[in-house]
Each structure stands twice: as C-alpha cells, then as structure tokens.
Tab-separated table of C-alpha atoms in Angstrom:
chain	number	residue	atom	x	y	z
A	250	UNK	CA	4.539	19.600	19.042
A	251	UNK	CA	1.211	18.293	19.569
A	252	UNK	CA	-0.733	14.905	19.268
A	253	UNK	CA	-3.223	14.439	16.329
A	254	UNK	CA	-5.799	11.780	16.714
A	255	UNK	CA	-7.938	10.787	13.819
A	256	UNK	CA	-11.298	10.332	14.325
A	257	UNK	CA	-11.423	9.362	18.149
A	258	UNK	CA	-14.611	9.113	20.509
A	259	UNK	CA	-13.797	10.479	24.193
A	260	UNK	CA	-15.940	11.366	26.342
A	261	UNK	CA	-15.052	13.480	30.026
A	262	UNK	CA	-17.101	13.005	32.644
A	263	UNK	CA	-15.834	15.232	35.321
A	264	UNK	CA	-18.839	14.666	37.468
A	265	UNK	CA	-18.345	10.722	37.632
A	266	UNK	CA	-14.463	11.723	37.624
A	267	UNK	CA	-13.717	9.405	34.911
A	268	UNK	CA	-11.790	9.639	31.620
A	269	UNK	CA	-13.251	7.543	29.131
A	270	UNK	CA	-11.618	7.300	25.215
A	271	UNK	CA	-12.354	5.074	22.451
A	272	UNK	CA	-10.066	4.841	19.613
A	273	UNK	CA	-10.803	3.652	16.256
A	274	UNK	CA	-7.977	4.626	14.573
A	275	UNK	CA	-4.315	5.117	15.329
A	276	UNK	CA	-2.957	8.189	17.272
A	277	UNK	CA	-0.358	10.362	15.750
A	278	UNK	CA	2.310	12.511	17.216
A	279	UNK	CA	3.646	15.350	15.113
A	280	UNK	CA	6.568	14.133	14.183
A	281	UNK	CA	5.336	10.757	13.165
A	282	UNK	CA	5.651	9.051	16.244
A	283	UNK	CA	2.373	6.498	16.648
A	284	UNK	CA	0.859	5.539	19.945
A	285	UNK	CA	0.580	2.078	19.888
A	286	UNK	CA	-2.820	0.473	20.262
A	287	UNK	CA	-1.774	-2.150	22.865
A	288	UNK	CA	1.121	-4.274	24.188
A	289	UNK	CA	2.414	-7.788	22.418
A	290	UNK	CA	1.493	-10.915	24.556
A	291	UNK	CA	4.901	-10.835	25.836
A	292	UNK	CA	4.408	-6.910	26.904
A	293	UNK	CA	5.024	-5.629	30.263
A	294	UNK	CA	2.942	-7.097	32.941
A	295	UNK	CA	2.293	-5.067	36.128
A	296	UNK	CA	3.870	-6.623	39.297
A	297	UNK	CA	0.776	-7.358	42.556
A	298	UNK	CA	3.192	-6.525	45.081
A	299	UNK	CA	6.095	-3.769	45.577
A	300	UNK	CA	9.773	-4.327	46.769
A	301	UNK	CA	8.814	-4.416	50.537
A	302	UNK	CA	6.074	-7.172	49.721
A	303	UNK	CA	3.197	-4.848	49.904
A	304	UNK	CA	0.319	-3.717	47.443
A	305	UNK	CA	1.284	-0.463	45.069
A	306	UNK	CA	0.324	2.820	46.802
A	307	UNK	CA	-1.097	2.197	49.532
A	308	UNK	CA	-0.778	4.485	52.012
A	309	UNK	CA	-2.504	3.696	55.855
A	310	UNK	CA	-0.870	0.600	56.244
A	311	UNK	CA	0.620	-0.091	59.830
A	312	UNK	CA	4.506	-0.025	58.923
A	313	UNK	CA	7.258	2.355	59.869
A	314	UNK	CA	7.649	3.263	56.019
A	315	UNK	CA	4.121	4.145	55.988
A	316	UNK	CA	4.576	6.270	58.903
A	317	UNK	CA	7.408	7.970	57.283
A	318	UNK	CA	5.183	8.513	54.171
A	319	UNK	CA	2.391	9.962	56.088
A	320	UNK	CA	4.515	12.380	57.832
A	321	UNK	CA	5.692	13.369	54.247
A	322	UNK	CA	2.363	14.257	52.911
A	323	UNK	CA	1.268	16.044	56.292
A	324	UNK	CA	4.011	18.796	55.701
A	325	UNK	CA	3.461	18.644	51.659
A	326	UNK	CA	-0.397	19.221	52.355
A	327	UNK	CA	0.739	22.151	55.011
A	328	UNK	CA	3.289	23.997	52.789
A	329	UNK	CA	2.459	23.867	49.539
A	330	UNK	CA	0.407	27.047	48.957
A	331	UNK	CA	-0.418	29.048	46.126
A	332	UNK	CA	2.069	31.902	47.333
A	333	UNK	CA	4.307	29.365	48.363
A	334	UNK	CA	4.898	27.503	44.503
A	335	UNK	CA	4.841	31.479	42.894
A	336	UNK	CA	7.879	32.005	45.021
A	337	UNK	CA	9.437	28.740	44.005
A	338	UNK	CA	8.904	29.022	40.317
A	339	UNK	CA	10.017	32.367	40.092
A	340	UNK	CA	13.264	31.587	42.037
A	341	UNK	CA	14.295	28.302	39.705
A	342	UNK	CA	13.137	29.850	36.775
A	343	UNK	CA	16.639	31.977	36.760
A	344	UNK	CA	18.398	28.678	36.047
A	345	UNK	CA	21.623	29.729	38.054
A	346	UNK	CA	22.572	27.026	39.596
A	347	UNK	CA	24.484	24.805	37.270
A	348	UNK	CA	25.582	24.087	33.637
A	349	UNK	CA	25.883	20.018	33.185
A	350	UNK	CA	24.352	17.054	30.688
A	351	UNK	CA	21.236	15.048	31.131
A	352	UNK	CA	23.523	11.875	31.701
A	353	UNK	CA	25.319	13.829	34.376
A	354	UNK	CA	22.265	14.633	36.390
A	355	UNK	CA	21.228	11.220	36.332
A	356	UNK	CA	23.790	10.431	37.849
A	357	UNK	CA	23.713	12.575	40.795
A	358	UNK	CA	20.656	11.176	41.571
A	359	UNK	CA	22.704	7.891	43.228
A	360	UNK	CA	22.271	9.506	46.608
A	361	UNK	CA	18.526	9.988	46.708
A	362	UNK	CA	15.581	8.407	48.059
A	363	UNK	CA	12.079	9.918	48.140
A	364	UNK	CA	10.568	9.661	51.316
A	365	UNK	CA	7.087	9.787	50.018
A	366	UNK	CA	6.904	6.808	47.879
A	367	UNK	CA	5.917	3.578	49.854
A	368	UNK	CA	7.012	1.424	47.065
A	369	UNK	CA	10.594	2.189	46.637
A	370	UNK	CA	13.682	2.627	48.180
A	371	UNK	CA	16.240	2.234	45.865
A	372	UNK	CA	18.385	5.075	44.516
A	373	UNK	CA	16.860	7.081	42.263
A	374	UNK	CA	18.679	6.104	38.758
A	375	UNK	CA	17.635	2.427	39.170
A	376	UNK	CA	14.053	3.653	39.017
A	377	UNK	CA	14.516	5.847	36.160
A	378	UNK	CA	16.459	2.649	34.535
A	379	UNK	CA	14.211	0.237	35.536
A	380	UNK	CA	11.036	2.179	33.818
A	381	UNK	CA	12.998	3.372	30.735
A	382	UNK	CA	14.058	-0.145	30.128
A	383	UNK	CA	10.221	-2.026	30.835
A	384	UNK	CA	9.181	0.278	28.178
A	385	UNK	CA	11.648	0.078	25.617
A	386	UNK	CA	10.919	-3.895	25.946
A	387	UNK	CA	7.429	-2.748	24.877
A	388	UNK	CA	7.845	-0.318	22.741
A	389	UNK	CA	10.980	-0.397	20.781
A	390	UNK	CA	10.087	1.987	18.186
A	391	UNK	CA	9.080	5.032	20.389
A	392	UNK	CA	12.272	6.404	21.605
A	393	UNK	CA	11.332	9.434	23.002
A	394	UNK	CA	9.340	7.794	25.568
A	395	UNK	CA	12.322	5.759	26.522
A	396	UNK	CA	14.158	8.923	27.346
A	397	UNK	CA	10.963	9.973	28.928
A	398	UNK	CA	11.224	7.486	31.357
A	399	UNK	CA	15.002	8.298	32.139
A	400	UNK	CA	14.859	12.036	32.735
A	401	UNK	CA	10.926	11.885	34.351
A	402	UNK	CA	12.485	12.441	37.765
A	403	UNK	CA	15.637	14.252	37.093
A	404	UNK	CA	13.857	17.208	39.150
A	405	UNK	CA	14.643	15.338	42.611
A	406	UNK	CA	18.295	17.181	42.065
A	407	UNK	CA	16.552	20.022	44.277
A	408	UNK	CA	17.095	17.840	47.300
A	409	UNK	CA	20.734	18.170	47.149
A	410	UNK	CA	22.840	20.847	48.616
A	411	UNK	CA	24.044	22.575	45.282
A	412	UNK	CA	20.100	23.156	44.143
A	413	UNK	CA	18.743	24.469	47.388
A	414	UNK	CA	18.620	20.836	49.705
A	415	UNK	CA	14.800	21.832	49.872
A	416	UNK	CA	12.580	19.779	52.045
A	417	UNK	CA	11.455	16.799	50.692
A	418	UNK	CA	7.850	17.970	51.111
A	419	UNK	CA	8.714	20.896	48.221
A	420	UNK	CA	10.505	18.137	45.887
A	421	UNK	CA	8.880	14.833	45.855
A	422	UNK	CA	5.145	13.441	46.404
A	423	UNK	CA	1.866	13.274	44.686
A	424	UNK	CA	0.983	16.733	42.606
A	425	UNK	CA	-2.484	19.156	42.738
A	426	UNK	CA	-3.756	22.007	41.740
A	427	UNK	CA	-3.341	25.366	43.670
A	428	UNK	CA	-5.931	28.565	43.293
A	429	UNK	CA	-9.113	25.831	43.803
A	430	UNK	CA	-10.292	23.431	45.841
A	431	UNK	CA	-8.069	20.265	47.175
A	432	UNK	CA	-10.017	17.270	45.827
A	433	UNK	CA	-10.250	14.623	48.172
A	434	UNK	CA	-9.110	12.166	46.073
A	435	UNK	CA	-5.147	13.572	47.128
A	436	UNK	CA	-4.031	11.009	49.733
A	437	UNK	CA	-3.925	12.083	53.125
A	438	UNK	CA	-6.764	15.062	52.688
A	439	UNK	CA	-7.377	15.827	55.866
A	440	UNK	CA	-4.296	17.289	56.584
A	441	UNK	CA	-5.014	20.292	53.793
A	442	UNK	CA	-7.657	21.611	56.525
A	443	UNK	CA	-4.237	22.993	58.014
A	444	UNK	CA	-3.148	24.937	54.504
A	445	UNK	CA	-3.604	28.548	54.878
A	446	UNK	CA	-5.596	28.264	51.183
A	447	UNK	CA	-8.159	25.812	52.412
A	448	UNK	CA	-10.476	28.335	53.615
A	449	UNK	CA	-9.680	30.931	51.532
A	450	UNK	CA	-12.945	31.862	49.344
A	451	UNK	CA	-10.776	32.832	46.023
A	452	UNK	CA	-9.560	28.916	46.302
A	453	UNK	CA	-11.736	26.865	48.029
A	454	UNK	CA	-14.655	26.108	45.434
A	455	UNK	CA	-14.147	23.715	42.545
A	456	UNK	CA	-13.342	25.943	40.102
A	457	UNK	CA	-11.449	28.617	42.263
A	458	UNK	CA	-9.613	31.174	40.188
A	459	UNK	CA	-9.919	29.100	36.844
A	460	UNK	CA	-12.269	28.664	34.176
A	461	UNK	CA	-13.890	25.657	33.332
A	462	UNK	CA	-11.697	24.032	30.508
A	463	UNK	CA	-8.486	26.680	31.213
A	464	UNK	CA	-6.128	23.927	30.503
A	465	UNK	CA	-3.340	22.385	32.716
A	466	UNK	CA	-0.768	24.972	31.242
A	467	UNK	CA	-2.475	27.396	33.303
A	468	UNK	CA	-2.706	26.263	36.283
A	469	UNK	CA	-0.655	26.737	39.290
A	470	UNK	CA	0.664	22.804	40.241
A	471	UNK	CA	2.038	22.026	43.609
A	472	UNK	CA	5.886	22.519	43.621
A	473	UNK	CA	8.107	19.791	43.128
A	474	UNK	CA	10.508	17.935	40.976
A	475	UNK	CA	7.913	17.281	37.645
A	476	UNK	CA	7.628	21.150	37.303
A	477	UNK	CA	11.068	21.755	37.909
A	478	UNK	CA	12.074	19.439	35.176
A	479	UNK	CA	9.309	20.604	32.576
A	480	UNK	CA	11.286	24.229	32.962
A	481	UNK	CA	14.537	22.807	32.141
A	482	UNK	CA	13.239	21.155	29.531
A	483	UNK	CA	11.747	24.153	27.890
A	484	UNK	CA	14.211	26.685	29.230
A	485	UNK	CA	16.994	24.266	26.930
A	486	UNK	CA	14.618	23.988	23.839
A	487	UNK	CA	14.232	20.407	23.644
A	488	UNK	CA	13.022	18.425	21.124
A	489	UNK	CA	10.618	16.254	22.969
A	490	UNK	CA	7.478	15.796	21.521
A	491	UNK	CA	4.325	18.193	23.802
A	492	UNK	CA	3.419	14.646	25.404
A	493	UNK	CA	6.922	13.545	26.853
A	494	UNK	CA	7.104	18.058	28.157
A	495	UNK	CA	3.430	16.349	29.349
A	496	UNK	CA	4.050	13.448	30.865
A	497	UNK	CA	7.211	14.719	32.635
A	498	UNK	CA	5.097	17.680	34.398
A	499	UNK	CA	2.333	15.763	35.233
A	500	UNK	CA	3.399	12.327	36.386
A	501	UNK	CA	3.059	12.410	39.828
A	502	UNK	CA	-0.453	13.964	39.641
A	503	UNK	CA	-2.493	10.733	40.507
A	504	UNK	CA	-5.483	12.495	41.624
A	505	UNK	CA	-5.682	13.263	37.886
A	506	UNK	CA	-4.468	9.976	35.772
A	507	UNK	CA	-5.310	7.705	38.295
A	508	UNK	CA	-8.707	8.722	40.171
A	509	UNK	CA	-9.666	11.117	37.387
A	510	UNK	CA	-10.488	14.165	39.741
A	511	UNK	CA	-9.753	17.690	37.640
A	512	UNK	CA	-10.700	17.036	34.611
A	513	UNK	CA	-12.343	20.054	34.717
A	514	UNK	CA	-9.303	21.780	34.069
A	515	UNK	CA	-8.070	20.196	31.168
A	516	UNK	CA	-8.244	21.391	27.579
A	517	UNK	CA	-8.510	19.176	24.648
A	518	UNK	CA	-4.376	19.207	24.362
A	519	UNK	CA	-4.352	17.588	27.998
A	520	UNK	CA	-7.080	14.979	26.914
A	521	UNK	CA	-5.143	13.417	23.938
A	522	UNK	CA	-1.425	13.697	26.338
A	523	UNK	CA	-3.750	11.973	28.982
A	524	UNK	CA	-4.089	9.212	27.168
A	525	UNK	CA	0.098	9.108	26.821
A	526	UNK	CA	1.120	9.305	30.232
A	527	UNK	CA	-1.569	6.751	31.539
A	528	UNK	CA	0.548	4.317	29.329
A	529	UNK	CA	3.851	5.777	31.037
A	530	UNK	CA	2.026	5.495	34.283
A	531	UNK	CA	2.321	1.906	34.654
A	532	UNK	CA	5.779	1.501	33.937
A	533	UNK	CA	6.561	4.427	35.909
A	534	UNK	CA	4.999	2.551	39.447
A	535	UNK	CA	4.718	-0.811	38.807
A	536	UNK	CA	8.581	-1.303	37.011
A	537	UNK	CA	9.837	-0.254	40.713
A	538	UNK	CA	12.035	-3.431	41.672
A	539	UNK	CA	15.046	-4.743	43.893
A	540	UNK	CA	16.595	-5.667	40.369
A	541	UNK	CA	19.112	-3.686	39.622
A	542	UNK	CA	20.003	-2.752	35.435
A	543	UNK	CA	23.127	-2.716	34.195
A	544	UNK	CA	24.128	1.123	34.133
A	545	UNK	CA	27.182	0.796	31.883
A	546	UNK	CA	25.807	-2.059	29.625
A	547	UNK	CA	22.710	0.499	28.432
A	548	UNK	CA	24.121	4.373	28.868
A	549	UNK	CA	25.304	4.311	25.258
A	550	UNK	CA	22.061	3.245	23.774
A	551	UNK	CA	20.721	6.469	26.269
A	552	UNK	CA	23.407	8.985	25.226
A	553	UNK	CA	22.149	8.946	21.960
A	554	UNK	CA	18.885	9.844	22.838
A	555	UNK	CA	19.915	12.783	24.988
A	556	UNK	CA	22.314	13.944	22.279
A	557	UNK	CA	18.733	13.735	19.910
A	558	UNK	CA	16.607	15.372	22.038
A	559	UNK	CA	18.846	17.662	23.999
A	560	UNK	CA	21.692	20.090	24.081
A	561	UNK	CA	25.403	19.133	25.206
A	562	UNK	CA	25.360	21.179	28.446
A	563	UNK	CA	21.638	22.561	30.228
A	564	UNK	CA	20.938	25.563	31.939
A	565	UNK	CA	19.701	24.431	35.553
C-alpha cells in the first residue's frame, strides 16, 4: 500500500536539514484510511518532563542513567558497521527461531528494559500500551496505527536468550544510515571516529555508496529491533498499510524525523510516510509514564486488530 496525497506543497531542504509540508487537502491511505489534519482540543498533550523528572532525550546530563545511556551508544557507535548489519540481516532473515502470535510476543517483552532510552524504565509492554492507547484517545478511527503503536517495538525479543540474547547495542538505540557518512546530528558522534567505516572513503562522504534520492528501502540501517520487526512483518504478509511497515522500521531514526539530517536519501514514498510517523513520534516518546494500563481490560479490543492485520501464528 501506499499514501496518496492530493494536491500537497512540500518542500525538502536537505541543506537546512529541514522537512517542511503544507497540506491543503486531506491525505489518503490506500485503503481509505485518512490522516487526520490535527488533534481535538482534548487531544494528546506532550508531557515537559519524563518518569525520572527530567527533560525528554536528553542525553549529557550528570546522572547514573545517563551514564548508562552513554555507555550504550559508545558500543552502538563502535559495532554497528556496514559488514556488521549484512551479517545480521542475513542471519534473521531465515526466521528459525520461533512460530508464536503478535499478542504472545508482547508479552515476552515483560522482562525487558532498554538501556539506551533515558526516559523509561518500565517493562517494555507498558510502553507499547501506553502509546497505543494515547493514540487511540486521539484517533479513534485509525486502527492500524493503534496496532502500530503495540507491535512498534516487538523487535526488542532479540535481547532474550531464545532469539540470540544479542547485546543491547545490536537491539535497541537511535537508528542511521550505513555505506555514508555518520551525520552529526546522531547523539554521542564522537564516538563513531572509533567505527572501522568512519574513515573508509566508499562511506565517509555524504552520499557514500547511494544516490541522491535512492530511497530509505535501499539503504543499509543500523541493526536493531525496528528492522527486525519490519522483516517479520513482511516475511508474514501483513496487511498493514506501507506507512505503519514505515513507521515501524524507522522509528527510532531521530536523526531523520526529529533533526531532519538524510533527507537526502529519501524518495517521494518516504516524504508522504514522513509525515505519518512524525505524528506517531510523539506518542511514541512523550506517552512514556509510571502509569501503568490495564493489560487485561484492553487485549480484546487489540486481538482483533492482530487477527485483522496478521496471521494466527508468525514466522520469527
């Protein structure tokens, strides 16, 4: 599926690293799903402070999470090499290592916490709860983006002994481009001065080994949970509309939606799915919270979305 806008004005200014889009009329999903224009005065309103009291992503503060998180992103910067995600991808593209339900991976994500968010740390299916629910409140209509929001992070499965226990470094964190320069909007930069790419002259201009405008399908992404689930979801033929598949591989790469860095990548395809996951975004960081949902009061209005959008059982 893709997303049909009528009429729109956008303009990419990769230089200025800025995404700019004016619509004048309503955007379209194949499929008939609309994108709505903007929230109801009663919408979701984003949060000034995270659970530990602290601004949203920031990352040099003087704490022991923040040291933690550093750490994180010194290994992530480190490791993740070009040869280094080709490896990965082709070894969880077999899809050997379990047959189970979207409901049932959600739940096996009780047990994990991602060391590189400084936000969070709260098992993983009260995130995915608390974001699918802030945006159903919003959005009532668009269901598929409520199941979005609970499967986004299913992908974090890989740090658990059955799918490989990798290193959180190879799972979790902010996403980037591999085969071209490391912008320097990716937290933490400096330590990418220690990746054996970074001076590398096949990937260390802007443009590296891709063309200008290739598209974000072809580029090589860091490694990590987003990808991970993207190939599931494709690998099981799901339903999901080209922005959710979107959204779901490209949520965790901020120096994209958030400090517009790569644009020169994109295709027109990524430009209109942009303008999708910058309203997931939001709901995705900010709906992080010590408030715990209901699991048992909502999982039947979310097993009929899975049943929609999914098969039974998944190849994983």
């Amino acid at each position: 599926m893709t997303i049909l806008i009528e009429q729109p004005r956008l303009e990419i200014q990769s230089e200025e690293r800025k995404v700019h889009a004016e619509e004048t009329n309503e955007l379209v999903l194949d499929g008939g799903f609309p994108l709505p224009q903007k929230l109801s005065q009663d919408g979701f309103h984003a949060p000034d402070i995270n659970s530990f009291g602290k601004a949203f992503r920031v990352y040099d503060a003087e704490s022991e999470r923040q040291k933690t998180v550093e750490e994180f992103y010194k290994k992530q910067h480190i490791n993740q090499t070009y040869e280094f995600v080709k490896r990965m991808r082709e070894e969880y593209a077999k899809f050997d290592k379990t047959e189970m339900g979207i409901w049932e991976c959600c739940e096996l994500l009780n047990e994990v916490v991602d060391d590189s968010d400084p936000d969070l740390d709260e098992p993983q299916i009260q995130h995915l709860l608390q974001s699918a629910e802030a945006i159903r409140k919003d959005y009532p209509n668009e269901d598929w983006l409520h199941l979005t929001a609970l499967i986004h992070d299913l992908g974090k499965i890989l740090l658990l002994p059955s799918f490989g226990e990798l290193p959180q470094w190879a799972v979790v964190g902010d996403t980037f481009p591999l085969g071209c320069a490391f912008d320097e909007s990716n937290v933490h930069h400096k330590y990418f001065k220690e990746n054996a790419d970074y001076n590398n002259p096949a990937y260390n201009t802007k443009y590296g080994i891709y063309p200008n405008g290739v598209g974000l399908d072809n580029v090589m992404m860091s490694f990590g949970h987003d990808d991970y689930m993207y190939m599931v979801a494709k690998e099981n033929k799901s339903t999901l509309p080209s922005a959710a598949l979107f959204i779901i591989r490209y949520h965790s790469f901020y120096p994209l939606h958030k400090e517009g860095a790569y644009t020169h990548l994109m295709n027109e395809e990524d430009v209109e799915n942009l303008k999708w996951l910058k309203i997931f975004n939001k709901y995705d960081l900010y709906s992080k919270s010590k408030v715990r949902v209901d699991v048992e009061e909502v999982k039947p209005y979310y097993m009929s979305l899975i049943e929609k959008y999914f098969p039974a059982n998944l190849k994983w």
